[in-house]
mmCIF file of C-alpha atoms in Angstrom:
data_model
loop_
_atom_site.group_PDB
_atom_site.id
_atom_site.type_symbol
_atom_site.label_atom_id
_atom_site.label_comp_id
_atom_site.label_asym_id
_atom_site.label_seq_id
_atom_site.Cartn_x
_atom_site.Cartn_y
_atom_site.Cartn_z
ATOM 1 C CA MET A 236 85.179 65.124 129.462
ATOM 2 C CA THR A 237 84.683 65.879 125.779
ATOM 3 C CA ILE A 238 87.148 68.764 125.937
ATOM 4 C CA ILE A 239 89.837 66.525 127.381
ATOM 5 C CA GLU A 240 89.289 63.849 124.766
ATOM 6 C CA THR A 241 89.332 66.181 121.764
ATOM 7 C CA SER A 242 92.388 68.032 123.085
ATOM 8 C CA LEU A 243 94.391 64.800 122.832
ATOM 9 C CA VAL A 244 93.205 63.737 119.385
ATOM 10 C CA GLY A 245 96.151 63.442 117.025
ATOM 11 C CA THR A 246 98.826 63.573 119.717
ATOM 12 C CA ASP A 247 101.576 60.980 119.669
ATOM 13 C CA LEU A 248 103.705 60.329 122.726
ATOM 14 C CA GLY A 249 106.213 58.647 120.418
ATOM 15 C CA LEU A 250 107.131 61.964 118.793
ATOM 16 C CA THR A 251 110.365 63.722 119.702
ATOM 17 C CA GLY A 252 110.899 67.417 120.196
ATOM 18 C CA LEU A 253 112.378 67.602 116.690
ATOM 19 C CA SER A 254 109.667 65.648 114.845
ATOM 20 C CA GLY A 255 108.696 67.636 111.752
ATOM 21 C CA VAL A 256 111.679 70.007 111.940
ATOM 22 C CA PRO A 257 113.705 69.856 108.677
ATOM 23 C CA ALA A 258 117.332 68.814 108.896
ATOM 24 C CA ALA A 259 120.112 70.716 107.165
ATOM 25 C CA GLU A 260 121.664 69.302 104.020
ATOM 26 C CA GLY A 261 125.054 67.881 104.839
ATOM 27 C CA PRO A 262 127.324 68.401 107.871
ATOM 28 C CA GLN A 263 127.162 71.775 109.605
ATOM 29 C CA LYS A 264 129.957 73.892 111.059
ATOM 30 C CA VAL A 265 129.977 76.227 114.063
ATOM 31 C CA LYS A 266 130.600 79.272 111.856
ATOM 32 C CA GLU A 267 127.328 78.618 110.028
ATOM 33 C CA TYR A 268 125.441 79.345 113.266
ATOM 34 C CA THR A 269 127.554 82.433 114.042
ATOM 35 C CA SER A 270 126.024 85.801 113.155
ATOM 36 C CA ASP A 271 127.929 88.888 111.989
ATOM 37 C CA GLN A 272 127.093 90.771 115.210
ATOM 38 C CA GLU A 273 129.841 91.704 117.665
ATOM 39 C CA VAL A 274 129.356 89.765 120.893
ATOM 40 C CA ARG A 275 128.988 92.343 123.640
ATOM 41 C CA TRP A 276 129.029 90.974 127.158
ATOM 42 C CA CYS A 277 131.362 91.925 129.990
ATOM 43 C CA PRO A 278 134.792 90.266 129.864
ATOM 44 C CA GLY A 279 134.697 86.962 131.717
ATOM 45 C CA CYS A 280 130.903 86.582 131.570
ATOM 46 C CA GLY A 281 129.713 82.983 131.577
ATOM 47 C CA ASP A 282 127.439 83.813 128.654
ATOM 48 C CA TYR A 283 130.432 83.523 126.300
ATOM 49 C CA VAL A 284 130.995 79.885 127.246
ATOM 50 C CA ILE A 285 127.297 79.079 126.926
ATOM 51 C CA LEU A 286 127.131 80.734 123.499
ATOM 52 C CA ALA A 287 130.139 78.769 122.240
ATOM 53 C CA THR A 288 128.648 75.518 123.564
ATOM 54 C CA VAL A 289 125.235 76.182 122.002
ATOM 55 C CA ARG A 290 126.764 77.079 118.619
ATOM 56 C CA SER A 291 128.759 73.852 118.614
ATOM 57 C CA PHE A 292 125.744 71.849 119.745
ATOM 58 C CA LEU A 293 123.527 73.322 117.016
ATOM 59 C CA ALA A 294 126.086 72.376 114.380
ATOM 60 C CA ASP A 295 126.013 68.785 115.639
ATOM 61 C CA LEU A 296 122.197 68.865 115.864
ATOM 62 C CA GLY A 297 122.137 69.678 112.156
ATOM 63 C CA LEU A 298 118.809 71.489 111.766
ATOM 64 C CA ARG A 299 118.064 74.029 109.055
ATOM 65 C CA ARG A 300 118.852 77.460 110.435
ATOM 66 C CA GLU A 301 115.611 78.741 108.897
ATOM 67 C CA ASN A 302 113.715 76.401 111.234
ATOM 68 C CA LEU A 303 115.440 77.473 114.431
ATOM 69 C CA MET A 304 113.734 80.151 116.520
ATOM 70 C CA PHE A 305 115.312 81.700 119.618
ATOM 71 C CA VAL A 306 113.060 83.955 121.722
ATOM 72 C CA SER A 307 114.448 86.045 124.583
ATOM 73 C CA GLY A 308 113.089 88.523 127.090
ATOM 74 C CA ILE A 309 115.117 91.333 128.665
ATOM 75 C CA GLY A 310 118.473 90.961 130.382
ATOM 76 C CA CYS A 311 122.104 90.151 129.631
ATOM 77 C CA SER A 312 121.219 86.617 128.528
ATOM 78 C CA SER A 313 118.512 87.986 126.258
ATOM 79 C CA ARG A 314 121.080 89.340 123.773
ATOM 80 C CA PHE A 315 121.619 85.706 122.771
ATOM 81 C CA PRO A 316 119.522 85.743 119.550
ATOM 82 C CA TYR A 317 121.738 88.486 118.065
ATOM 83 C CA TYR A 318 124.745 86.190 118.107
ATOM 84 C CA LEU A 319 123.206 83.182 116.352
ATOM 85 C CA ASP A 320 122.697 83.010 112.606
ATOM 86 C CA ALA A 321 119.122 81.776 112.977
ATOM 87 C CA TYR A 322 115.742 83.394 113.412
ATOM 88 C CA GLY A 323 115.219 85.144 116.722
ATOM 89 C CA VAL A 324 113.024 87.542 118.635
ATOM 90 C CA HIS A 325 114.299 89.900 121.347
ATOM 91 C CA SER A 326 110.919 90.234 123.001
ATOM 92 C CA ILE A 327 109.275 91.674 126.110
ATOM 93 C CA HIS A 328 110.464 91.474 129.709
ATOM 94 C CA GLY A 329 109.363 88.114 131.124
ATOM 95 C CA ARG A 330 107.034 87.306 128.224
ATOM 96 C CA ALA A 331 109.297 85.153 126.057
ATOM 97 C CA PRO A 332 107.469 81.878 126.978
ATOM 98 C CA ALA A 333 104.143 83.383 125.861
ATOM 99 C CA ILE A 334 105.546 84.440 122.475
ATOM 100 C CA ALA A 335 107.305 81.093 122.085
ATOM 101 C CA THR A 336 104.008 79.314 122.818
ATOM 102 C CA GLY A 337 102.369 81.066 119.862
ATOM 103 C CA LEU A 338 105.228 80.032 117.597
ATOM 104 C CA ALA A 339 105.198 76.418 118.795
ATOM 105 C CA VAL A 340 101.439 76.121 118.245
ATOM 106 C CA THR A 341 101.350 77.670 114.769
ATOM 107 C CA ARG A 342 104.663 76.386 113.412
ATOM 108 C CA PRO A 343 105.277 72.705 114.244
ATOM 109 C CA ASP A 344 108.183 72.787 111.772
ATOM 110 C CA LEU A 345 110.203 75.029 114.128
ATOM 111 C CA SER A 346 112.581 74.120 116.927
ATOM 112 C CA VAL A 347 111.625 76.810 119.451
ATOM 113 C CA TRP A 348 114.026 77.963 122.192
ATOM 114 C CA VAL A 349 113.599 80.478 124.997
ATOM 115 C CA VAL A 350 116.688 82.170 126.450
ATOM 116 C CA THR A 351 116.100 83.934 129.752
ATOM 117 C CA GLY A 352 117.695 84.824 133.083
ATOM 118 C CA ASP A 353 116.822 84.376 136.746
ATOM 119 C CA GLY A 354 115.386 87.893 136.954
ATOM 120 C CA ASP A 355 113.564 87.847 133.618
ATOM 121 C CA ALA A 356 112.013 84.395 134.136
ATOM 122 C CA LEU A 357 111.377 84.223 137.872
ATOM 123 C CA SER A 358 110.348 87.793 138.697
ATOM 124 C CA ILE A 359 108.218 89.611 136.126
ATOM 125 C CA GLY A 360 108.028 86.455 134.002
ATOM 126 C CA GLY A 361 107.259 83.957 136.754
ATOM 127 C CA ASN A 362 103.619 83.577 135.745
ATOM 128 C CA HIS A 363 104.452 82.921 132.086
ATOM 129 C CA LEU A 364 107.171 80.436 133.030
ATOM 130 C CA ILE A 365 105.048 78.203 135.260
ATOM 131 C CA HIS A 366 102.146 78.125 132.800
ATOM 132 C CA ALA A 367 104.408 77.158 129.889
ATOM 133 C CA LEU A 368 105.769 74.341 132.051
ATOM 134 C CA ARG A 369 102.378 73.034 133.164
ATOM 135 C CA ARG A 370 100.984 73.231 129.616
ATOM 136 C CA ASN A 371 103.958 71.274 128.301
ATOM 137 C CA VAL A 372 104.446 73.339 125.158
ATOM 138 C CA ASN A 373 107.034 71.871 122.780
ATOM 139 C CA MET A 374 109.911 74.293 123.449
ATOM 140 C CA THR A 375 113.259 74.379 125.230
ATOM 141 C CA ILE A 376 113.805 76.989 127.968
ATOM 142 C CA LEU A 377 117.392 77.898 128.891
ATOM 143 C CA LEU A 378 117.489 79.861 132.151
ATOM 144 C CA PHE A 379 120.877 81.482 132.857
ATOM 145 C CA ASN A 380 121.162 81.813 136.627
ATOM 146 C CA ASN A 381 123.841 84.174 137.962
ATOM 147 C CA ARG A 382 121.818 85.094 141.092
ATOM 148 C CA ILE A 383 121.909 88.832 140.316
ATOM 149 C CA TYR A 384 120.428 91.481 138.008
ATOM 150 C CA GLY A 385 123.341 92.273 135.690
ATOM 151 C CA LEU A 386 121.870 94.431 132.938
ATOM 152 C CA THR A 387 120.362 96.918 135.410
ATOM 153 C CA LYS A 388 123.635 97.096 137.328
ATOM 154 C CA GLY A 389 123.625 94.743 140.265
ATOM 155 C CA GLN A 390 120.315 94.546 142.119
ATOM 156 C CA TYR A 391 119.419 91.320 143.941
ATOM 157 C CA SER A 392 117.329 88.776 142.021
ATOM 158 C CA PRO A 393 114.777 86.077 142.956
ATOM 159 C CA THR A 394 117.650 83.572 143.300
ATOM 160 C CA SER A 395 120.058 85.734 145.320
ATOM 161 C CA GLU A 396 121.043 84.224 148.630
ATOM 162 C CA PRO A 397 119.684 85.669 151.918
ATOM 163 C CA GLY A 398 121.805 88.527 153.226
ATOM 164 C CA LYS A 399 123.032 89.462 149.757
ATOM 165 C CA ILE A 400 124.297 93.061 149.782
ATOM 166 C CA THR A 401 123.506 94.856 146.547
ATOM 167 C CA LYS A 402 122.556 98.351 145.399
ATOM 168 C CA SER A 403 118.912 97.554 146.117
ATOM 169 C CA THR A 404 119.624 95.698 149.398
ATOM 170 C CA PRO A 405 122.393 97.741 151.109
ATOM 171 C CA MET A 406 121.714 96.038 154.442
ATOM 172 C CA GLY A 407 121.398 92.582 152.925
ATOM 173 C CA SER A 408 118.470 90.840 151.262
ATOM 174 C CA VAL A 409 115.720 89.569 153.555
ATOM 175 C CA ASP A 410 114.033 87.657 150.720
ATOM 176 C CA HIS A 411 113.865 83.876 150.652
ATOM 177 C CA PRO A 412 115.164 82.832 147.200
ATOM 178 C CA PHE A 413 113.649 80.408 144.733
ATOM 179 C CA ASN A 414 115.101 76.961 144.290
ATOM 180 C CA THR A 415 114.848 77.117 140.501
ATOM 181 C CA LEU A 416 114.545 73.383 139.809
ATOM 182 C CA SER A 417 111.968 73.041 142.576
ATOM 183 C CA VAL A 418 109.877 75.759 140.904
ATOM 184 C CA ALA A 419 110.028 73.959 137.555
ATOM 185 C CA LEU A 420 109.197 70.562 139.021
ATOM 186 C CA GLY A 421 106.457 72.054 141.187
ATOM 187 C CA ALA A 422 104.881 73.299 137.953
ATOM 188 C CA GLU A 423 105.111 69.670 136.740
ATOM 189 C CA ALA A 424 107.766 70.233 134.094
ATOM 190 C CA THR A 425 108.125 67.068 132.029
ATOM 191 C CA PHE A 426 111.842 67.761 131.534
ATOM 192 C CA ALA A 427 114.029 69.481 134.106
ATOM 193 C CA ALA A 428 117.834 69.642 134.127
ATOM 194 C CA ARG A 429 120.747 71.694 135.427
ATOM 195 C CA ALA A 430 124.221 72.313 134.049
ATOM 196 C CA LEU A 431 127.279 74.413 134.868
ATOM 197 C CA ASP A 432 128.474 76.864 132.203
ATOM 198 C CA SER A 433 132.105 75.721 132.401
ATOM 199 C CA ASP A 434 131.180 72.019 132.102
ATOM 200 C CA ARG A 435 130.933 71.928 128.315
ATOM 201 C CA ALA A 436 130.476 68.167 128.077
ATOM 202 C CA GLY A 437 127.742 68.126 130.716
ATOM 203 C CA LEU A 438 125.949 71.106 129.188
ATOM 204 C CA THR A 439 126.058 69.578 125.696
ATOM 205 C CA GLU A 440 124.606 66.307 127.008
ATOM 206 C CA VAL A 441 121.741 68.153 128.679
ATOM 207 C CA LEU A 442 121.074 70.287 125.581
ATOM 208 C CA GLN A 443 120.903 67.195 123.380
ATOM 209 C CA ALA A 444 118.323 65.562 125.648
ATOM 210 C CA ALA A 445 116.349 68.805 125.989
ATOM 211 C CA ALA A 446 116.157 69.387 122.231
ATOM 212 C CA THR A 447 114.789 65.921 121.530
ATOM 213 C CA HIS A 448 112.276 65.985 124.405
ATOM 214 C CA ARG A 449 108.654 66.364 123.300
ATOM 215 C CA GLY A 450 107.215 69.087 125.522
ATOM 216 C CA THR A 451 108.671 71.898 127.605
ATOM 217 C CA ALA A 452 112.304 71.179 128.419
ATOM 218 C CA PHE A 453 113.616 73.377 131.242
ATOM 219 C CA VAL A 454 117.381 73.755 131.667
ATOM 220 C CA GLU A 455 118.970 75.873 134.396
ATOM 221 C CA ILE A 456 122.551 76.912 133.580
ATOM 222 C CA LEU A 457 124.636 78.192 136.485
ATOM 223 C CA GLN A 458 126.955 81.020 135.382
ATOM 224 C CA ASP A 459 128.947 83.859 136.893
ATOM 225 C CA CYS A 460 128.447 87.581 136.556
ATOM 226 C CA PRO A 461 132.076 88.758 136.936
ATOM 227 C CA ILE A 462 131.088 92.398 137.508
ATOM 228 C CA TYR A 463 128.234 92.238 140.024
ATOM 229 C CA ASN A 464 128.426 88.711 141.466
ATOM 230 C CA ASP A 465 131.917 87.459 140.781
ATOM 231 C CA GLY A 466 132.809 83.997 142.022
ATOM 232 C CA SER A 467 129.251 83.041 142.967
ATOM 233 C CA PHE A 468 129.781 79.458 141.758
ATOM 234 C CA ASP A 469 133.536 79.136 142.327
ATOM 235 C CA VAL A 470 132.989 76.342 144.839
ATOM 236 C CA LEU A 471 131.765 74.220 141.904
ATOM 237 C CA ARG A 472 134.946 74.849 139.895
ATOM 238 C CA ARG A 473 137.746 74.390 142.427
ATOM 239 C CA GLU A 474 139.801 71.287 143.156
ATOM 240 C CA ASN A 475 137.271 69.908 145.642
ATOM 241 C CA ALA A 476 134.300 70.609 143.380
ATOM 242 C CA GLU A 477 133.483 66.898 143.135
ATOM 243 C CA SER A 478 132.539 66.995 146.823
ATOM 244 C CA HIS A 479 129.788 69.467 145.974
ATOM 245 C CA LEU A 480 128.624 68.417 142.492
ATOM 246 C CA ILE A 481 126.185 65.503 142.397
ATOM 247 C CA ARG A 482 126.302 64.261 138.818
ATOM 248 C CA LEU A 483 123.056 62.499 137.914
ATOM 249 C CA SER A 484 123.201 59.612 135.449
ATOM 250 C CA HIS A 485 120.134 57.527 134.685
ATOM 251 C CA GLY A 486 120.325 53.950 135.937
ATOM 252 C CA ARG A 487 123.389 54.507 138.107
ATOM 253 C CA PRO A 488 123.700 54.757 141.898
ATOM 254 C CA ILE A 489 124.050 58.375 143.009
ATOM 255 C CA ARG A 490 127.562 58.562 144.397
ATOM 256 C CA PHE A 491 129.881 61.533 144.245
ATOM 257 C CA GLY A 492 133.131 62.890 145.621
ATOM 258 C CA ALA A 493 136.678 62.452 144.377
ATOM 259 C CA ASP A 494 136.544 58.760 145.300
ATOM 260 C CA GLY A 495 132.783 58.279 145.428
ATOM 261 C CA GLU A 496 132.845 58.702 149.184
ATOM 262 C CA PHE A 497 129.395 60.334 149.343
ATOM 263 C CA ALA A 498 126.018 58.901 148.375
ATOM 264 C CA VAL A 499 122.348 59.830 148.223
ATOM 265 C CA VAL A 500 119.847 57.674 150.132
ATOM 266 C CA ARG A 501 116.147 57.817 150.889
ATOM 267 C CA ASN A 502 115.025 59.576 154.034
ATOM 268 C CA GLY A 503 111.278 59.318 154.543
ATOM 269 C CA PHE A 504 109.611 61.108 151.634
ATOM 270 C CA GLY A 505 112.864 62.840 150.676
ATOM 271 C CA VAL A 506 116.531 62.078 150.088
ATOM 272 C CA GLU A 507 119.731 63.001 151.903
ATOM 273 C CA VAL A 508 123.500 62.879 151.503
ATOM 274 C CA VAL A 509 125.491 60.423 153.634
ATOM 275 C CA ARG A 510 128.950 58.889 153.718
ATOM 276 C CA ALA A 511 128.869 55.994 151.279
ATOM 277 C CA ASP A 512 130.712 53.716 153.703
ATOM 278 C CA SER A 513 128.011 54.247 156.328
ATOM 279 C CA VAL A 514 125.237 52.542 154.325
ATOM 280 C CA ALA A 515 124.738 49.350 152.368
ATOM 281 C CA GLU A 516 125.190 49.556 148.618
ATOM 282 C CA ALA A 517 121.552 48.507 148.189
ATOM 283 C CA ASP A 518 120.421 51.591 150.119
ATOM 284 C CA ILE A 519 122.019 54.037 147.680
ATOM 285 C CA VAL A 520 119.469 55.612 145.353
ATOM 286 C CA VAL A 521 119.694 54.519 141.723
ATOM 287 C CA HIS A 522 118.810 57.548 139.623
ATOM 288 C CA ASP A 523 115.645 57.225 137.527
ATOM 289 C CA ALA A 524 115.282 60.219 135.221
ATOM 290 C CA TYR A 525 112.345 58.699 133.342
ATOM 291 C CA THR A 526 109.931 58.107 136.183
ATOM 292 C CA ASP A 527 106.409 59.499 135.863
ATOM 293 C CA ASP A 528 106.546 60.420 139.550
ATOM 294 C CA PRO A 529 107.673 64.063 139.887
ATOM 295 C CA GLU A 530 108.106 63.737 143.665
ATOM 296 C CA TYR A 531 111.411 61.903 143.367
ATOM 297 C CA ALA A 532 112.910 64.568 141.099
ATOM 298 C CA TYR A 533 111.547 67.261 143.415
ATOM 299 C CA ALA A 534 113.243 65.572 146.382
ATOM 300 C CA LEU A 535 116.549 65.643 144.484
ATOM 301 C CA SER A 536 116.127 69.355 143.791
ATOM 302 C CA ARG A 537 115.794 70.007 147.528
ATOM 303 C CA LEU A 538 119.380 68.812 148.066
ATOM 304 C CA SER A 539 120.542 72.181 146.680
ATOM 305 C CA ASP A 540 121.099 75.033 149.098
ATOM 306 C CA GLN A 541 122.308 78.613 148.840
ATOM 307 C CA GLU A 542 125.737 77.669 150.217
ATOM 308 C CA LEU A 543 126.154 75.209 147.306
ATOM 309 C CA THR A 544 127.040 72.432 149.738
ATOM 310 C CA HIS A 545 125.467 69.911 147.379
ATOM 311 C CA VAL A 546 124.357 70.755 143.834
ATOM 312 C CA PRO A 547 122.831 68.028 141.645
ATOM 313 C CA VAL A 548 123.539 68.524 137.923
ATOM 314 C CA GLY A 549 122.251 66.598 134.939
ATOM 315 C CA ILE A 550 118.754 65.462 134.024
ATOM 316 C CA PHE A 551 116.388 65.380 137.004
ATOM 317 C CA ARG A 552 113.286 64.298 135.093
ATOM 318 C CA SER A 553 112.281 63.397 131.537
ATOM 319 C CA ALA A 554 108.677 62.193 131.323
ATOM 320 C CA SER A 555 106.094 61.848 128.548
ATOM 321 C CA ARG A 556 102.838 63.783 128.555
ATOM 322 C CA PRO A 557 100.662 65.150 125.703
ATOM 323 C CA THR A 558 101.765 68.609 124.642
ATOM 324 C CA TYR A 559 99.655 71.758 124.563
ATOM 325 C CA ASP A 560 100.517 72.623 120.965
ATOM 326 C CA ASP A 561 99.693 69.142 119.661
ATOM 327 C CA GLY A 562 96.336 69.347 121.433
ATOM 328 C CA VAL A 563 95.491 72.790 120.045
ATOM 329 C CA ARG A 564 96.362 71.730 116.498
ATOM 330 C CA ALA A 565 94.244 68.588 116.869
ATOM 331 C CA GLN A 566 91.245 70.649 117.997
ATOM 332 C CA SER A 567 91.753 73.082 115.119
ATOM 333 C CA GLU A 568 91.723 70.205 112.654
ATOM 334 C CA ILE A 569 88.452 68.896 114.110
ATOM 335 C CA ALA A 570 86.915 72.374 113.878
ATOM 336 C CA ARG A 571 87.926 72.704 110.222
ATOM 337 C CA GLU A 572 86.339 69.364 109.381
ATOM 338 C CA ARG A 573 82.953 70.281 110.867
ATOM 339 C CA LYS A 574 80.412 71.616 108.433
ATOM 340 C CA PRO A 575 79.017 75.123 109.026
ATOM 341 C CA VAL A 576 75.525 75.221 110.551
ATOM 342 C CA GLY A 577 74.035 76.917 107.478
ATOM 343 C CA PRO A 578 74.276 79.917 105.164
ATOM 344 C CA ASN A 579 73.518 82.225 108.090
ATOM 345 C CA SER A 580 76.017 80.576 110.437
ATOM 346 C CA LEU A 581 77.425 83.880 111.677
ATOM 347 C CA GLN A 582 73.949 85.175 112.472
ATOM 348 C CA ASN A 583 73.079 81.898 114.150
ATOM 349 C CA LEU A 584 76.164 82.263 116.304
ATOM 350 C CA LEU A 585 75.308 85.829 117.280
ATOM 351 C CA SER A 586 71.678 84.993 118.115
ATOM 352 C CA GLY A 587 72.216 81.538 119.555
ATOM 353 C CA LYS A 588 71.650 80.204 123.047
ATOM 354 C CA GLU A 589 74.515 82.198 124.536
ATOM 355 C CA THR A 590 72.803 85.586 124.034
ATOM 356 C CA TRP A 591 70.209 87.465 126.097
ATOM 357 C CA THR A 592 68.067 90.581 125.847
ATOM 358 C CA VAL A 593 68.140 93.434 128.354
ATOM 359 C CA ALA A 594 64.767 95.236 128.422
#
């Protein structure tokens, strides 16, 4: 019990994700967050749109560039830090959350971001991802999901749909893919959201909420790989896209479709999509993004399927919980305040109760 109590000393659930991060002096422009590096992705890659949106968002966010830190792993998305005029680390395959955790703990004056892909984060990096989420480290994780390995030339990934024919699955994938938001919410992420790369307004709204969230903010961004998985999300961009996209807005009934003809209602412990005219208005779920109950958000995530019949986008959950980095810093402060046990404190430690002699 003592460990739990001391780990929460000094934490403040009223803090935001940007508390303690210095703001820039005066208005910022997009070009100030643009590096001198040539952007090198394949023509038509969704990463270009995401980069442009993030640059614009950072200018509006108005933080000092010296206090921005972008950490990436390995993959197409992981080139992201090169193209931002801010501090960045192009790190190890799948280990970006671990490196970002160290930065968040030791430098509370930084706004720490992780940029990763579906292969980098959910395959070799799956362990690091779920532990960052459960610990609730103060960082923002952007997971670019194109449902394929692009950098290594088109192998299937942990989010590829069953039957996917690739260079590594010539007869079609027999794997069952991850539902990315379900993974995050199953790890008890305090903030979980999804956006579409081409929906600049929706992505910016999600980024704003993620940046100000205190704790681990997880954002899945759906984007195409035009070379190895072209058109994978086209159904969400065509004229009838509104029949597939379920736009979540806190405090509003969940209706969608060109004329709001579809709705989400409760079904036992889960939720389902029905024709809006087949139920009473009172039966339609009113979205609550700020509930402490992760089961509701998890139920929403289960509406997604590999055929993209229904794809909720927006903020699924934004809840408050003490953060790992605040707790570690609080414990460190307590340790510094304690007096040493004597002039021979190191010797006392070495020969204390936790030692034994082997005859």
